[in-house]
Amino acid sequence: MSELSIGVQPTGVGGRALSSRGLRTRRRLLEAAERVFAELGYHDASIVKITEAAGVGQGTFYLYFDGKKRIFDELVLDLNARVRRAMTEASSKGSTRAERELLGFGAFFRFTAEHPALYRIVRQAEFVSPAILQLHYERLTEGYVAGLRQAMAAGEVAQGDPEVLAWSLMGIGELVGMRWILWGGGTEMPERVFDELARILVRTIGARDLDP
Amino acid sequence: MSELSIGVQPTGVGGRALSSRGLRTRRRLLEAAERVFAELGYHDASIVKITEAAGVGQGTFYLYFDGKKRIFDELVLDLNARVRRAMTEASSKGSTRAERELLGFGAFFRFTAEHPALYRIVRQAEFVSPAILQLHYERLTEGYVAGLRQAMAAGEVAQGDPEVLAWSLMGIGELVGMRWILWGGGTEMPERVFDELARILVRTIGARDLDP
DNA sequence: CGTAGACCTGAATCGGGTCTCAGGTTTGGG
DNA sequence: CCCAAACCTGAGACCCGATTCAGGTCTACG
């Protein structure tokens, strides 16, 4: 992970500064990689296919990334940042913890429907880049734990270790999302399922009440 | 999935009947594959490495399996059957649904600690063999749903769609297991975490009570 | 024993992927 | 308009893995 350009201006290999043209090409490669990895998986995704999808020559790839693993890592972190942003934004609109929770889940499901790559790529990471996978989940928990701890202090949710609860909630989101979004035809989650899930979540966090 | 030998006597390719010697070699390959896939992942696991680990020649592999994907599929189904057996056995010893639930989780965690391959291999399946992945999860839910429906009818757990609840519970097991067993040094789950989890699970299923 | 049939072997073939490099193209500031 | 720097290209060197196959080894049974 020594040279991942996250949060800073992207560079080429060796830290070469990029012009706007270079920046555009780099982004094109990243977007093509998201499509190709999501469709074919890490193994079958080749540099050739990624460059073809991006509409650039093979050699161009190596002006921006060290290799296949490097672009993959960056993709995971990119998706991670995007899904967290979507969830945080949505949940900030709620007034009780339970409400915030449900809004966050809704955002997660919407993101998943729009970017099935999140699942497919994250699962690949188990082997391609275990450290990145861990980072992905840990970053997701971080915000979660903070919010839950606060809600516990306020007596809004059941007392307990917020970390165990946070991972439990993530697990629920992951499998329910997989079952009804990823396998459900790639569209939205049926309202019936979401309503049922809402009842389950409220119980799981031990919320005092859904409304303030 | 046309020719997976599950529940029937294993054969060689083309349905060739096997002598006890052949059966032993086949099993050796399967066990070697579990180790190699778990350690290296599908991509880096090569036939050469599997046959080396099994102590047989490369050509021998093709007397028993069509190729890499075929042995992988069989491995997933094998692990699936084993983990379900472990969970069913353990949970049958409980008297309330909540108790059965906790015993099942305990068995799942123990199995995971002993066979980290379960996680690693199942996650790979996302791409290698999506249909097999789906089968794995569906088989896990099946028994679950039946048990929950019964408990709901008996008023032992909260009313609702047992399927959504089953997937939620599996999600909790999956992520908590990943966090504290797979990443926790490969040993057991800390008692503190399991106790906390027990409280969460009881809330999630909406159990009337832990004891009868 | 002797042998048919099952089993085993690993070198060789074949296909496909990564990455390099010598040379062409585009861009932007002077 | 001009040129240096940045950018782009794709053929090919190189590597590695899946799969085959011609020939050797084991074993049960008559």
PDB file of N, CA and C in Angstrom, chain B residues 48-102:
ATOM      1  N   VAL B  48      -0.579 -27.894 -11.002  1.00  0.00           N
ATOM      2  CA  VAL B  48       0.754 -28.347 -10.580  1.00  0.00           C
ATOM      3  C   VAL B  48       0.872 -28.310  -9.056  1.00  0.00           C
ATOM      4  N   LYS B  49       0.463 -27.213  -8.444  1.00  0.00           N
ATOM      5  CA  LYS B  49       0.596 -27.087  -6.987  1.00  0.00           C
ATOM      6  C   LYS B  49      -0.304 -28.072  -6.255  1.00  0.00           C
ATOM      7  N   ILE B  50      -1.498 -28.261  -6.790  1.00  0.00           N
ATOM      8  CA  ILE B  50      -2.415 -29.208  -6.146  1.00  0.00           C
ATOM      9  C   ILE B  50      -1.860 -30.632  -6.231  1.00  0.00           C
ATOM     10  N   THR B  51      -1.392 -31.005  -7.401  1.00  0.00           N
ATOM     11  CA  THR B  51      -0.868 -32.373  -7.532  1.00  0.00           C
ATOM     12  C   THR B  51       0.399 -32.554  -6.697  1.00  0.00           C
ATOM     13  N   GLU B  52       1.220 -31.517  -6.632  1.00  0.00           N
ATOM     14  CA  GLU B  52       2.406 -31.596  -5.772  1.00  0.00           C
ATOM     15  C   GLU B  52       1.989 -31.814  -4.316  1.00  0.00           C
ATOM     16  N   ALA B  53       1.022 -30.996  -3.870  1.00  0.00           N
ATOM     17  CA  ALA B  53       0.568 -31.102  -2.485  1.00  0.00           C
ATOM     18  C   ALA B  53      -0.032 -32.473  -2.209  1.00  0.00           C
ATOM     19  N   ALA B  54      -0.628 -33.059  -3.238  1.00  0.00           N
ATOM     20  CA  ALA B  54      -1.246 -34.368  -3.055  1.00  0.00           C
ATOM     21  C   ALA B  54      -0.219 -35.491  -3.232  1.00  0.00           C
ATOM     22  N   GLY B  55       0.931 -35.126  -3.759  1.00  0.00           N
ATOM     23  CA  GLY B  55       1.957 -36.131  -3.983  1.00  0.00           C
ATOM     24  C   GLY B  55       1.665 -37.068  -5.144  1.00  0.00           C
ATOM     25  N   VAL B  56       1.059 -36.524  -6.191  1.00  0.00           N
ATOM     26  CA  VAL B  56       0.811 -37.341  -7.390  1.00  0.00           C
ATOM     27  C   VAL B  56       1.307 -36.586  -8.626  1.00  0.00           C
ATOM     28  N   GLY B  57       1.365 -37.249  -9.733  1.00  0.00           N
ATOM     29  CA  GLY B  57       1.813 -36.606 -10.959  1.00  0.00           C
ATOM     30  C   GLY B  57       0.729 -35.705 -11.541  1.00  0.00           C
ATOM     31  N   GLN B  58       1.133 -34.800 -12.403  1.00  0.00           N
ATOM     32  CA  GLN B  58       0.169 -33.840 -12.961  1.00  0.00           C
ATOM     33  C   GLN B  58      -0.953 -34.549 -13.714  1.00  0.00           C
ATOM     34  N   GLY B  59      -0.560 -35.516 -14.481  1.00  0.00           N
ATOM     35  CA  GLY B  59      -1.537 -36.207 -15.309  1.00  0.00           C
ATOM     36  C   GLY B  59      -2.621 -36.893 -14.502  1.00  0.00           C
ATOM     37  N   THR B  60      -2.252 -37.336 -13.322  1.00  0.00           N
ATOM     38  CA  THR B  60      -3.207 -38.052 -12.466  1.00  0.00           C
ATOM     39  C   THR B  60      -4.454 -37.227 -12.184  1.00  0.00           C
ATOM     40  N   PHE B  61      -4.231 -35.932 -12.036  1.00  0.00           N
ATOM     41  CA  PHE B  61      -5.365 -35.044 -11.755  1.00  0.00           C
ATOM     42  C   PHE B  61      -6.515 -35.268 -12.728  1.00  0.00           C
ATOM     43  N   TYR B  62      -6.176 -35.381 -13.998  1.00  0.00           N
ATOM     44  CA  TYR B  62      -7.201 -35.438 -15.036  1.00  0.00           C
ATOM     45  C   TYR B  62      -7.884 -36.801 -15.136  1.00  0.00           C
ATOM     46  N   LEU B  63      -7.421 -37.729 -14.336  1.00  0.00           N
ATOM     47  CA  LEU B  63      -8.137 -39.000 -14.268  1.00  0.00           C
ATOM     48  C   LEU B  63      -9.360 -38.869 -13.372  1.00  0.00           C
ATOM     49  N   TYR B  64      -9.362 -37.796 -12.533  1.00  0.00           N
ATOM     50  CA  TYR B  64     -10.445 -37.659 -11.557  1.00  0.00           C
ATOM     51  C   TYR B  64     -11.287 -36.401 -11.708  1.00  0.00           C
ATOM     52  N   PHE B  65     -10.694 -35.356 -12.275  1.00  0.00           N
ATOM     53  CA  PHE B  65     -11.451 -34.110 -12.427  1.00  0.00           C
ATOM     54  C   PHE B  65     -11.237 -33.524 -13.817  1.00  0.00           C
ATOM     55  N   ASP B  66     -12.299 -32.880 -14.316  1.00  0.00           N
ATOM     56  CA  ASP B  66     -12.230 -32.281 -15.648  1.00  0.00           C
ATOM     57  C   ASP B  66     -11.280 -31.107 -15.710  1.00  0.00           C
ATOM     58  N   GLY B  67     -11.112 -30.447 -14.584  1.00  0.00           N
ATOM     59  CA  GLY B  67     -10.265 -29.262 -14.593  1.00  0.00           C
ATOM     60  C   GLY B  67     -10.357 -28.560 -13.261  1.00  0.00           C
ATOM     61  N   LYS B  68      -9.775 -27.402 -13.213  1.00  0.00           N
ATOM     62  CA  LYS B  68      -9.661 -26.655 -11.966  1.00  0.00           C
ATOM     63  C   LYS B  68     -11.038 -26.270 -11.421  1.00  0.00           C
ATOM     64  N   LYS B  69     -11.915 -25.808 -12.306  1.00  0.00           N
ATOM     65  CA  LYS B  69     -13.221 -25.351 -11.856  1.00  0.00           C
ATOM     66  C   LYS B  69     -14.019 -26.504 -11.246  1.00  0.00           C
ATOM     67  N   ARG B  70     -13.896 -27.677 -11.833  1.00  0.00           N
ATOM     68  CA  ARG B  70     -14.678 -28.807 -11.376  1.00  0.00           C
ATOM     69  C   ARG B  70     -14.315 -29.210  -9.941  1.00  0.00           C
ATOM     70  N   ILE B  71     -13.022 -29.265  -9.665  1.00  0.00           N
ATOM     71  CA  ILE B  71     -12.612 -29.664  -8.316  1.00  0.00           C
ATOM     72  C   ILE B  71     -12.999 -28.569  -7.317  1.00  0.00           C
ATOM     73  N   PHE B  72     -12.994 -27.348  -7.788  1.00  0.00           N
ATOM     74  CA  PHE B  72     -13.387 -26.229  -6.927  1.00  0.00           C
ATOM     75  C   PHE B  72     -14.861 -26.347  -6.537  1.00  0.00           C
ATOM     76  N   ASP B  73     -15.709 -26.566  -7.520  1.00  0.00           N
ATOM     77  CA  ASP B  73     -17.141 -26.719  -7.256  1.00  0.00           C
ATOM     78  C   ASP B  73     -17.394 -27.815  -6.231  1.00  0.00           C
ATOM     79  N   GLU B  74     -16.713 -28.907  -6.438  1.00  0.00           N
ATOM     80  CA  GLU B  74     -16.934 -30.021  -5.533  1.00  0.00           C
ATOM     81  C   GLU B  74     -16.517 -29.668  -4.109  1.00  0.00           C
ATOM     82  N   LEU B  75     -15.451 -28.906  -4.011  1.00  0.00           N
ATOM     83  CA  LEU B  75     -14.959 -28.470  -2.713  1.00  0.00           C
ATOM     84  C   LEU B  75     -15.991 -27.609  -1.991  1.00  0.00           C
ATOM     85  N   VAL B  76     -16.604 -26.688  -2.715  1.00  0.00           N
ATOM     86  CA  VAL B  76     -17.609 -25.818  -2.110  1.00  0.00           C
ATOM     87  C   VAL B  76     -18.764 -26.660  -1.566  1.00  0.00           C
ATOM     88  N   LEU B  77     -19.240 -27.588  -2.383  1.00  0.00           N
ATOM     89  CA  LEU B  77     -20.363 -28.415  -1.945  1.00  0.00           C
ATOM     90  C   LEU B  77     -19.969 -29.290  -0.757  1.00  0.00           C
ATOM     91  N   ASP B  78     -18.751 -29.743  -0.757  1.00  0.00           N
ATOM     92  CA  ASP B  78     -18.257 -30.570   0.341  1.00  0.00           C
ATOM     93  C   ASP B  78     -18.224 -29.759   1.647  1.00  0.00           C
ATOM     94  N   LEU B  79     -17.652 -28.588   1.581  1.00  0.00           N
ATOM     95  CA  LEU B  79     -17.585 -27.733   2.766  1.00  0.00           C
ATOM     96  C   LEU B  79     -18.982 -27.358   3.231  1.00  0.00           C
ATOM     97  N   ASN B  80     -19.847 -27.073   2.280  1.00  0.00           N
ATOM     98  CA  ASN B  80     -21.219 -26.720   2.604  1.00  0.00           C
ATOM     99  C   ASN B  80     -21.895 -27.832   3.398  1.00  0.00           C
ATOM    100  N   ALA B  81     -21.761 -29.038   2.907  1.00  0.00           N
ATOM    101  CA  ALA B  81     -22.396 -30.166   3.594  1.00  0.00           C
ATOM    102  C   ALA B  81     -21.822 -30.315   4.998  1.00  0.00           C
ATOM    103  N   ARG B  82     -20.511 -30.142   5.112  1.00  0.00           N
ATOM    104  CA  ARG B  82     -19.889 -30.336   6.416  1.00  0.00           C
ATOM    105  C   ARG B  82     -20.285 -29.263   7.424  1.00  0.00           C
ATOM    106  N   VAL B  83     -20.322 -28.018   6.997  1.00  0.00           N
ATOM    107  CA  VAL B  83     -20.665 -26.956   7.946  1.00  0.00           C
ATOM    108  C   VAL B  83     -22.134 -27.084   8.363  1.00  0.00           C
ATOM    109  N   ARG B  84     -22.980 -27.483   7.417  1.00  0.00           N
ATOM    110  CA  ARG B  84     -24.390 -27.633   7.786  1.00  0.00           C
ATOM    111  C   ARG B  84     -24.581 -28.774   8.773  1.00  0.00           C
ATOM    112  N   ARG B  85     -23.854 -29.838   8.548  1.00  0.00           N
ATOM    113  CA  ARG B  85     -23.966 -30.960   9.467  1.00  0.00           C
ATOM    114  C   ARG B  85     -23.556 -30.509  10.875  1.00  0.00           C
ATOM    115  N   ALA B  86     -22.428 -29.805  10.947  1.00  0.00           N
ATOM    116  CA  ALA B  86     -21.936 -29.344  12.253  1.00  0.00           C
ATOM    117  C   ALA B  86     -22.956 -28.443  12.938  1.00  0.00           C
ATOM    118  N   MET B  87     -23.569 -27.541  12.173  1.00  0.00           N
ATOM    119  CA  MET B  87     -24.518 -26.604  12.772  1.00  0.00           C
ATOM    120  C   MET B  87     -25.795 -27.309  13.207  1.00  0.00           C
ATOM    121  N   THR B  88     -26.298 -28.182  12.369  1.00  0.00           N
ATOM    122  CA  THR B  88     -27.529 -28.890  12.698  1.00  0.00           C
ATOM    123  C   THR B  88     -27.355 -29.741  13.951  1.00  0.00           C
ATOM    124  N   GLU B  89     -26.249 -30.470  13.956  1.00  0.00           N
ATOM    125  CA  GLU B  89     -25.982 -31.308  15.124  1.00  0.00           C
ATOM    126  C   GLU B  89     -25.967 -30.491  16.409  1.00  0.00           C
ATOM    127  N   ALA B  90     -25.229 -29.391  16.376  1.00  0.00           N
ATOM    128  CA  ALA B  90     -25.102 -28.579  17.582  1.00  0.00           C
ATOM    129  C   ALA B  90     -26.437 -27.985  17.990  1.00  0.00           C
ATOM    130  N   SER B  91     -27.167 -27.429  17.027  1.00  0.00           N
ATOM    131  CA  SER B  91     -28.377 -26.699  17.400  1.00  0.00           C
ATOM    132  C   SER B  91     -29.490 -27.640  17.864  1.00  0.00           C
ATOM    133  N   SER B  92     -29.430 -28.884  17.437  1.00  0.00           N
ATOM    134  CA  SER B  92     -30.484 -29.823  17.836  1.00  0.00           C
ATOM    135  C   SER B  92     -30.462 -30.074  19.345  1.00  0.00           C
ATOM    136  N   LYS B  93     -29.381 -29.691  19.990  1.00  0.00           N
ATOM    137  CA  LYS B  93     -29.264 -29.936  21.426  1.00  0.00           C
ATOM    138  C   LYS B  93     -29.938 -28.851  22.266  1.00  0.00           C
ATOM    139  N   GLY B  94     -30.419 -27.787  21.597  1.00  0.00           N
ATOM    140  CA  GLY B  94     -31.070 -26.708  22.354  1.00  0.00           C
ATOM    141  C   GLY B  94     -32.556 -26.945  22.516  1.00  0.00           C
ATOM    142  N   SER B  95     -33.142 -26.315  23.510  1.00  0.00           N
ATOM    143  CA  SER B  95     -34.567 -26.551  23.709  1.00  0.00           C
ATOM    144  C   SER B  95     -35.424 -25.358  23.270  1.00  0.00           C
ATOM    145  N   THR B  96     -34.902 -24.157  23.369  1.00  0.00           N
ATOM    146  CA  THR B  96     -35.658 -23.028  22.814  1.00  0.00           C
ATOM    147  C   THR B  96     -35.008 -22.635  21.502  1.00  0.00           C
ATOM    148  N   ARG B  97     -35.743 -21.855  20.707  1.00  0.00           N
ATOM    149  CA  ARG B  97     -35.181 -21.428  19.431  1.00  0.00           C
ATOM    150  C   ARG B  97     -33.918 -20.593  19.660  1.00  0.00           C
ATOM    151  N   ALA B  98     -33.972 -19.710  20.646  1.00  0.00           N
ATOM    152  CA  ALA B  98     -32.828 -18.844  20.913  1.00  0.00           C
ATOM    153  C   ALA B  98     -31.603 -19.669  21.279  1.00  0.00           C
ATOM    154  N   GLU B  99     -31.854 -20.679  22.090  1.00  0.00           N
ATOM    155  CA  GLU B  99     -30.738 -21.525  22.504  1.00  0.00           C
ATOM    156  C   GLU B  99     -30.177 -22.267  21.291  1.00  0.00           C
ATOM    157  N   ARG B 100     -31.079 -22.792  20.475  1.00  0.00           N
ATOM    158  CA  ARG B 100     -30.647 -23.499  19.278  1.00  0.00           C
ATOM    159  C   ARG B 100     -29.832 -22.572  18.370  1.00  0.00           C
ATOM    160  N   GLU B 101     -30.307 -21.346  18.284  1.00  0.00           N
ATOM    161  CA  GLU B 101     -29.615 -20.353  17.460  1.00  0.00           C
ATOM    162  C   GLU B 101     -28.168 -20.175  17.927  1.00  0.00           C
ATOM    163  N   LEU B 102     -28.028 -19.994  19.227  1.00  0.00           N
ATOM    164  CA  LEU B 102     -26.688 -19.754  19.777  1.00  0.00           C
ATOM    165  C   LEU B 102     -25.785 -20.966  19.600  1.00  0.00           C
TER     166      LEU B 102
END
